[in-house]
Coordinates of C-alpha atoms in Angstrom, one line a residue:
X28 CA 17.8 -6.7 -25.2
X29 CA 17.1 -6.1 -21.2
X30 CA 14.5 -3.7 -21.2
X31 CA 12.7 -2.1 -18.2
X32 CA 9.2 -1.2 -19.5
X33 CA 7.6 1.7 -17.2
X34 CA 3.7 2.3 -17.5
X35 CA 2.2 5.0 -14.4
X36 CA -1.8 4.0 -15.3
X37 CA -3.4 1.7 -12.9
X38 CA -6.7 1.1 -14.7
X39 CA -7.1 -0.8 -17.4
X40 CA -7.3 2.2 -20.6
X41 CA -6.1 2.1 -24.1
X42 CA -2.4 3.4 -22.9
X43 CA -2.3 0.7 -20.1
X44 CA -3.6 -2.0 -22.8
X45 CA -1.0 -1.2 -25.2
X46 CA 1.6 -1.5 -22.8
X47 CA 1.2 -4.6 -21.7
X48 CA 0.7 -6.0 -25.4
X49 CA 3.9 -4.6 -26.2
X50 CA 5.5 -6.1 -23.0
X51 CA 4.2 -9.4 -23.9
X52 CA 5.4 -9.2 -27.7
X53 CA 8.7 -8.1 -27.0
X54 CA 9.2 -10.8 -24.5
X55 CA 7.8 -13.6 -27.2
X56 CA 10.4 -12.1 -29.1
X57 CA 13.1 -13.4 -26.9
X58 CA 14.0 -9.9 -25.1
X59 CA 14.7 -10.2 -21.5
X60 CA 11.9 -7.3 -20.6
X61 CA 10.7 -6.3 -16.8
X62 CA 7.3 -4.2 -16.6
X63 CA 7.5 -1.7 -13.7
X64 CA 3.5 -0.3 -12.6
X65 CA 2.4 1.1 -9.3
X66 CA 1.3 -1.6 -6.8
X67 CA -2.0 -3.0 -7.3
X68 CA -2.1 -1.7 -10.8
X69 CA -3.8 -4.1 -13.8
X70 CA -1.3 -4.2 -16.2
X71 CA 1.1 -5.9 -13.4
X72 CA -2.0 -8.4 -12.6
X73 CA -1.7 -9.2 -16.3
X74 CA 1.6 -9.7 -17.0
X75 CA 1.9 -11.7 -14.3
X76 CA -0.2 -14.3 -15.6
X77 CA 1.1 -13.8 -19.0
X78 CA 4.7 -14.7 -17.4
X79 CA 6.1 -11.0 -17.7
X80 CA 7.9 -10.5 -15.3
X81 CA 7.0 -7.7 -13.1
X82 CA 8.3 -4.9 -10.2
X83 CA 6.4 -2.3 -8.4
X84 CA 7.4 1.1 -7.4
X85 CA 5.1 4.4 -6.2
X86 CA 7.4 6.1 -9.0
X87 CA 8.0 9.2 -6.7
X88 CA 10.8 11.4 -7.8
X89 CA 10.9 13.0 -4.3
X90 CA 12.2 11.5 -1.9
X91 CA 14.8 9.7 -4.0
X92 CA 14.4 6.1 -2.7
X93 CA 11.9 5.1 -5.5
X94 CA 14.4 6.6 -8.2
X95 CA 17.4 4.8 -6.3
X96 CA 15.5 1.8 -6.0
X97 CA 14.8 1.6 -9.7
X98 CA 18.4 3.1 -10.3
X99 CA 19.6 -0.5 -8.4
X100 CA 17.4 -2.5 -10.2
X101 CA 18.9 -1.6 -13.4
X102 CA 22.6 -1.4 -12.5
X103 CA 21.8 -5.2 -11.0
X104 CA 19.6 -6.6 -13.9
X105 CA 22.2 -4.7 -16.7
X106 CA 19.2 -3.3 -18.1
X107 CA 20.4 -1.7 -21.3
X108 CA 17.0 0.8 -22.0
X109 CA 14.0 2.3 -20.6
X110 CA 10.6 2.0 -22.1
X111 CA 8.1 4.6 -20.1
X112 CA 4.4 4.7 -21.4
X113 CA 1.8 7.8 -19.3
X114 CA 3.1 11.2 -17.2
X115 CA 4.1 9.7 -14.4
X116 CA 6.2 7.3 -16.2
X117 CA 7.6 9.5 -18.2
X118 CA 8.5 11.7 -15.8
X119 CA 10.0 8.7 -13.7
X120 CA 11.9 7.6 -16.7
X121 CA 13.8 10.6 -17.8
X122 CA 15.7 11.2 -14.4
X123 CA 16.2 7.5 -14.0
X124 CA 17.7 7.3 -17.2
X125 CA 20.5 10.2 -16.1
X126 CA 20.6 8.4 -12.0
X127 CA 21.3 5.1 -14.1
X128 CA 22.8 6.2 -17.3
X129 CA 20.7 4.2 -19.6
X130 CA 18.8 6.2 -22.3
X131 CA 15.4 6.7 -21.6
X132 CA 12.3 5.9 -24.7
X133 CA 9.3 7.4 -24.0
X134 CA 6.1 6.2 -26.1
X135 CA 3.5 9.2 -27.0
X136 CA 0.2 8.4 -26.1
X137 CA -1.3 12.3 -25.5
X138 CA -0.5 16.1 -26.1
X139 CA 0.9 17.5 -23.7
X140 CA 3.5 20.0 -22.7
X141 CA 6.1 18.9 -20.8
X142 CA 9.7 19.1 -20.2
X143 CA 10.4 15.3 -20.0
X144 CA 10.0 14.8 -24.1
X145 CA 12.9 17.3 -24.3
X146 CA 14.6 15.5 -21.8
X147 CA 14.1 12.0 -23.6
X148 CA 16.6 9.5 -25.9
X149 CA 13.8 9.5 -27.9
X150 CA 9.8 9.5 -28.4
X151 CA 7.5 6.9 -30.3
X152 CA 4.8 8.8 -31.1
X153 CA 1.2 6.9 -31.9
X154 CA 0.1 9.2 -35.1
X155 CA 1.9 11.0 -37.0
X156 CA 0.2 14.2 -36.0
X157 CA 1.1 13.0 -32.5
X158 CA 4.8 13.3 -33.7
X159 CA 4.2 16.6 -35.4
X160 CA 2.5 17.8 -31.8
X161 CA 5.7 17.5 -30.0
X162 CA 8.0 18.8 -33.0
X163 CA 6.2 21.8 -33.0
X164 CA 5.1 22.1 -29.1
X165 CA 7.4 20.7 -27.1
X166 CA 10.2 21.7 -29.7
X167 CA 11.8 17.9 -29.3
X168 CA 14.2 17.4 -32.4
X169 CA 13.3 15.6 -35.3
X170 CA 15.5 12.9 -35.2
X171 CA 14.6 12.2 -32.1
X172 CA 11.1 11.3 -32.7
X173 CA 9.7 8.7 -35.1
X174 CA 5.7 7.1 -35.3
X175 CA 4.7 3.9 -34.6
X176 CA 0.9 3.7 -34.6
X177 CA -1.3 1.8 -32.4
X178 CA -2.5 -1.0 -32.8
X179 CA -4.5 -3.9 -31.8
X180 CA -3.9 -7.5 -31.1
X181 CA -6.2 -9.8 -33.0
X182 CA -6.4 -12.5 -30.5
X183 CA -7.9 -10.6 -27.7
X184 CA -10.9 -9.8 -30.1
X185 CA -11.8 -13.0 -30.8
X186 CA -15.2 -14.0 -29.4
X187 CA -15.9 -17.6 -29.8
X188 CA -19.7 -17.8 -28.8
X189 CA -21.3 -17.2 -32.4
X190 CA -24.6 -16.0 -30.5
X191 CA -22.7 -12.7 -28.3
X192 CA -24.7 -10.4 -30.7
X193 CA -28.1 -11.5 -29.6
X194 CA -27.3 -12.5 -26.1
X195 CA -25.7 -9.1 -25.4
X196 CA -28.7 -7.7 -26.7
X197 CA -31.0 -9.8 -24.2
X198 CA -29.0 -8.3 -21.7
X199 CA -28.7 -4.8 -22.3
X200 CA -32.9 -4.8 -23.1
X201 CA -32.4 -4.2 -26.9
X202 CA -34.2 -6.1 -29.4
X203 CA -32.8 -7.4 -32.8
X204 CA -34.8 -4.2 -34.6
X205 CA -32.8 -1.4 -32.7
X206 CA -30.4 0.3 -34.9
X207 CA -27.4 0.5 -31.8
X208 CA -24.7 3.1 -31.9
X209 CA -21.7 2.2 -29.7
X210 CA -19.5 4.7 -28.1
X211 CA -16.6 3.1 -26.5
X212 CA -14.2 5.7 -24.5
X213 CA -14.0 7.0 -21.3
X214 CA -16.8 9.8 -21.0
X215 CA -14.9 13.3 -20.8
X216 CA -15.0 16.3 -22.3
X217 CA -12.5 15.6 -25.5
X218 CA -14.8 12.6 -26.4
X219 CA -17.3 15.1 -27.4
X220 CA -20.2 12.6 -26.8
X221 CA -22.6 15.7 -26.0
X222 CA -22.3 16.6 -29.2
X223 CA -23.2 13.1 -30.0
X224 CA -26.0 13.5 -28.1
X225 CA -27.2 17.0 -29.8
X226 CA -27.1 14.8 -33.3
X227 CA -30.0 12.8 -31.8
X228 CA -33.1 14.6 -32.3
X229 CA -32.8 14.6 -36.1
X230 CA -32.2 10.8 -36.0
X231 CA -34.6 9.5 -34.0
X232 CA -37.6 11.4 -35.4
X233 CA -36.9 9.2 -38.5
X234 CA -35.5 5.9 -37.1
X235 CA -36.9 6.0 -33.3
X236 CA -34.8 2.4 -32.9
X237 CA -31.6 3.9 -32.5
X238 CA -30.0 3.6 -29.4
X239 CA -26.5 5.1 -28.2
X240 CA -24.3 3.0 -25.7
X241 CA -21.9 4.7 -23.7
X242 CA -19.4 2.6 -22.9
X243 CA -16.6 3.8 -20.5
X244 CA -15.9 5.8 -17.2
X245 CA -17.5 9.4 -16.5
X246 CA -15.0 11.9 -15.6
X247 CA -15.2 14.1 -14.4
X248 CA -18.8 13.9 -12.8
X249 CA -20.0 16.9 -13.8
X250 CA -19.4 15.8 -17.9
X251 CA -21.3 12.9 -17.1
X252 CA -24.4 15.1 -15.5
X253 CA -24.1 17.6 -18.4
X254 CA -24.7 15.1 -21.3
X255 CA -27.5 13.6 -19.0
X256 CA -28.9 16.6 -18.6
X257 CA -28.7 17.5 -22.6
X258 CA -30.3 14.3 -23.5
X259 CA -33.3 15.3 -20.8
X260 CA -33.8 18.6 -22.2
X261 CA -34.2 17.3 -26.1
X262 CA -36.2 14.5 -25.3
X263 CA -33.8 12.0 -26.1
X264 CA -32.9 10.4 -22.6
X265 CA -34.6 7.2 -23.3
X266 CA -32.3 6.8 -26.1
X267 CA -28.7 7.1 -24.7
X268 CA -27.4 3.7 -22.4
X269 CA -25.1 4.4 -20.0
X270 CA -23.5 1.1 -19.8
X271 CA -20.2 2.2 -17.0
X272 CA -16.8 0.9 -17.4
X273 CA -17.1 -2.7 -19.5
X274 CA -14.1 -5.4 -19.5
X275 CA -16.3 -7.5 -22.2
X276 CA -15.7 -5.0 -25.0
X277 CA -14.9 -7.4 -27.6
X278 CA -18.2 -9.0 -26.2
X279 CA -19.8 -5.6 -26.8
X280 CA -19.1 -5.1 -29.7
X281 CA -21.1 -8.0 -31.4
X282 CA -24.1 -5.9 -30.4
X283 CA -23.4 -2.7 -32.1
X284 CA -24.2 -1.8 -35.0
X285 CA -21.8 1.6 -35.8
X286 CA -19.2 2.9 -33.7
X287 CA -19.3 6.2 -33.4
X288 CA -16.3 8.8 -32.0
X289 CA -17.6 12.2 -31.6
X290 CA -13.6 13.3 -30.3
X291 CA -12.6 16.2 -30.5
X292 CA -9.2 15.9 -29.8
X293 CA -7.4 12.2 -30.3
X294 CA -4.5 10.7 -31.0
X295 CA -5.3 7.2 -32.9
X296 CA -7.5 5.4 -30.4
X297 CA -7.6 1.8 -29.7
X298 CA -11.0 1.4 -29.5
X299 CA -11.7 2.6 -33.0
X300 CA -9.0 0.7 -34.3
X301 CA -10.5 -2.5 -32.5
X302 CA -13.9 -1.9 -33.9
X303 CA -12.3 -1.6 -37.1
X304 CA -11.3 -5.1 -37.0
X305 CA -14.5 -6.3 -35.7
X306 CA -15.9 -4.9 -39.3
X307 CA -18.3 -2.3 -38.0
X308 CA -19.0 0.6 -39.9
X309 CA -17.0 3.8 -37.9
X310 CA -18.5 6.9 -37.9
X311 CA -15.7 9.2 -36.1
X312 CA -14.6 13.0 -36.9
X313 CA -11.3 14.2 -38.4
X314 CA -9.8 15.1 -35.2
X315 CA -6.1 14.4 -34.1
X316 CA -4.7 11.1 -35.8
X317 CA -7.8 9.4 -37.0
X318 CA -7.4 10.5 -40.9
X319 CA -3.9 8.3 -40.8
X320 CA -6.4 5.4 -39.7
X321 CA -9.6 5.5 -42.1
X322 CA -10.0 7.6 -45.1
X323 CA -13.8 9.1 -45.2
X324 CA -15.8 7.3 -48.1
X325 CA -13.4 4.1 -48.0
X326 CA -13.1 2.5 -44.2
X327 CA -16.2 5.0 -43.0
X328 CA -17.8 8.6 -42.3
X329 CA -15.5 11.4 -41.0
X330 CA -16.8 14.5 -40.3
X331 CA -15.5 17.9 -38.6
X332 CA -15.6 18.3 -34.4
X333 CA -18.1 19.8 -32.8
X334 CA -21.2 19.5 -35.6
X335 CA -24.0 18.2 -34.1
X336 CA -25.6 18.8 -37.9
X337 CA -22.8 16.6 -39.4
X338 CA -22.9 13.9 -37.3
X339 CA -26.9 13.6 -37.9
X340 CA -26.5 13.6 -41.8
X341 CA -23.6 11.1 -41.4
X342 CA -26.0 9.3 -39.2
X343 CA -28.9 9.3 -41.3
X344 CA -26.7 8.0 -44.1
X345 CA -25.3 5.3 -42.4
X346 CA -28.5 3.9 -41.5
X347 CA -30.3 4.3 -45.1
X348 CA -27.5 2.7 -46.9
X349 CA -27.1 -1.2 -45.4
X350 CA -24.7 -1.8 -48.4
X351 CA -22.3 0.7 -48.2
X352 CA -22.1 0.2 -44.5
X353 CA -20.9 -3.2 -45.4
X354 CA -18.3 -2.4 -48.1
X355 CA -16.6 0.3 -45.8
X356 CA -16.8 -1.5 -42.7
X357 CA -14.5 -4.8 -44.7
X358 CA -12.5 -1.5 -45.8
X359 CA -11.8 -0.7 -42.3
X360 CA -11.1 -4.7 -41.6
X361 CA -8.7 -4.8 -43.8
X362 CA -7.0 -1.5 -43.2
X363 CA -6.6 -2.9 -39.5
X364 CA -4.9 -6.0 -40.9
X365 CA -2.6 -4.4 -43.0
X366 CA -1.1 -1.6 -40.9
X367 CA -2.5 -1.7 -37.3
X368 CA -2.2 -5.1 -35.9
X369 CA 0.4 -6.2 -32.4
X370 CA 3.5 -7.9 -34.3
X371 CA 4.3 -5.6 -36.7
X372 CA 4.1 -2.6 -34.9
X373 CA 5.7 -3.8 -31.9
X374 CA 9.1 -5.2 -34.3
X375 CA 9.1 -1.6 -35.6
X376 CA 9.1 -0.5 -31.6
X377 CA 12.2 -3.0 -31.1
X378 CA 14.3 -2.1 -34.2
X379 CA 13.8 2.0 -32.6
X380 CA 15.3 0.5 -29.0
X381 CA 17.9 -1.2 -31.1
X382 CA 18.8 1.6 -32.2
X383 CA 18.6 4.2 -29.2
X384 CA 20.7 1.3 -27.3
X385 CA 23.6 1.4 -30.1
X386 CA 24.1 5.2 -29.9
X387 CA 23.8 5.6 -26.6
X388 CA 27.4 3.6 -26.1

């Protein structure tokens, strides 16, 4: 297939990620695909070097040259379907698809409400309750949506230096007794890390060794200052690491033991899947699509949003129980192996734009 692959994020995120994993999949798979990003964006800078090849455009509906533009591109290149990934993508997508008359596929990373999903060939949602979302929300038809999770590619997790786990440690100032809790996300509101960070005090007046990293970017601020100022005010400051925006993650995660997601809202993230794979023990809540990925008791601890008192038993449990930590942690492993890995999931993604491509002519 020619495909045009759309993707608005600039930063490197989970969405970003994902796209250009499925870019370079599908064209390892023989398609002839071209990944559109705003200029100076990440995901063009890898592609690039992955030999993806790659155009730039500011995506602006208004004035119409970007649309026209892409609208030429297509026409020229006898692209047959669009592949649109974020908002602004999406957005782009949908009235390039009717400027160009190719159908438009637009991949479900978030809830949100939006007349472009109506508007859409069709959606790939990342959870199934991502896919019920926009049945029920955004009233998109049935037929026209279908669920492909996330998923993670194996090969970028692989870290060959078999002494990350105590090196990291080194680094960050953690010695080989701390008990370290990794949150790995960017640091907003729906993350729920304050709550996280309300858990705290029942922990550490038992086990004073654990330590929570925050791993990601703060936004906005005045989250960031808020959870500061919560850990402050119950004396658990010296605890919490707040370790910024990382691009050794798989690096990282040597270092940690559990991997907590204190969300309250999600659809399946990446980062949980990832440290699924890396066999730590997850400690997450049932929010969004996480209960498609790990089934509490079997690959980990789920608990509800916004209970401080849950995640502090779950917590406590985790750390008195080294064995069943273990078994569900090669639970999780093997979960991510079965269902939630790059080549699977992306030939489920090709066999949809088969399809969208057939009935659109």
């Amino acid at each position: 297939m020619r495909i045009l692959e759309i993707v608005s994020g600039v930063t490197a995120c989970g969405a970003t990620v994902h796209t250009l994993q499925i870019a370079k999949e599908l064209h390892r798979r023989g398609n002839a695909i071209t990944l559109m990003g705003k200029p100076g964006a990440w995901v063009l800078q890898q592609a690039r070097q992955a030999g993806v090849p790659t155009l730039e455009s500011r995506m602006k509906r208004l004035p119409l040259r970007d649309l026209r533009d892409a609208a030429q591109f297509v026409r020229e290149n006898q692209i047959e379907v669009l592949l649109a990934h974020m908002s602004g993508a999406n957005n782009f997508a949908v009235w390039l698809s009717r400027l160009a008359k190719v159908p438009a596929v637009l991949r479900a990373h978030a809830h949100t409400l939006h007349f472009h999903w109506r508007m859409a060939d069709h959606i790939i949602a990342v959870s199934e309750q991502t896919r019920l979302y926009h049945i029920r929300r955004n009233f998109v038809p049935p037929s026209r949506v279908s669920t492909v999770h996330g998923f993670v590619d194996p090969a970028r997790l692989i870290v060959p230096d078999k002494g990350a786990r105590q090196a990291v440690r080194a680094e960050l100032g953690l010695t080989p007794s701390d008990f370290v809790v990794g949150v790995i996300g960017n640091i907003i509101p729906r993350k729920g890390q304050i709550y996280l960070v309300r858990a705290l005090p029942q922990v550490v007046r038992r086990y004073p060794q654990v330590r929570i990293l925050l791993v990601g970017v703060v936004h906005p601020p005045r989250y960031g200052e808020q959870v500061r100022r919560e850990a402050e005010r119950l004396g658990v400051a010296e605890h919490v690491l707040w370790l910024g925006e990382r691009k050794d993650v798989p690096r990282l995660l040597q270092a940690i033991d559990l991997y907590a997601l204190p969300t309250l809202s999600d659809m399946l993230p990446m980062a949980m899947l990832e440290a699924m794979w890396a066999e730590l023990p997850i400690l997450a809540t049932t929010a969004g699509g996480i209960p498609e990925a790990i089934t509490d008791g079997v690959h980990g601890w789920l608990v509800p949003p916004k209970d401080p008192d849950a995640l502090a038993r779950a917590l406590l449990e985790i750390i008195d129980s080294p064995d069943e930590r273990a078994r569900r942690a090669q639970n999780a492993h093997q979960r991510v192996q079965e269902s939630f890995t790059v080549q699977p999931q992306v030939a489920k993604i090709e066999a949809i734009l088969q399809k969208v491509v057939q009935a659109y002519h």
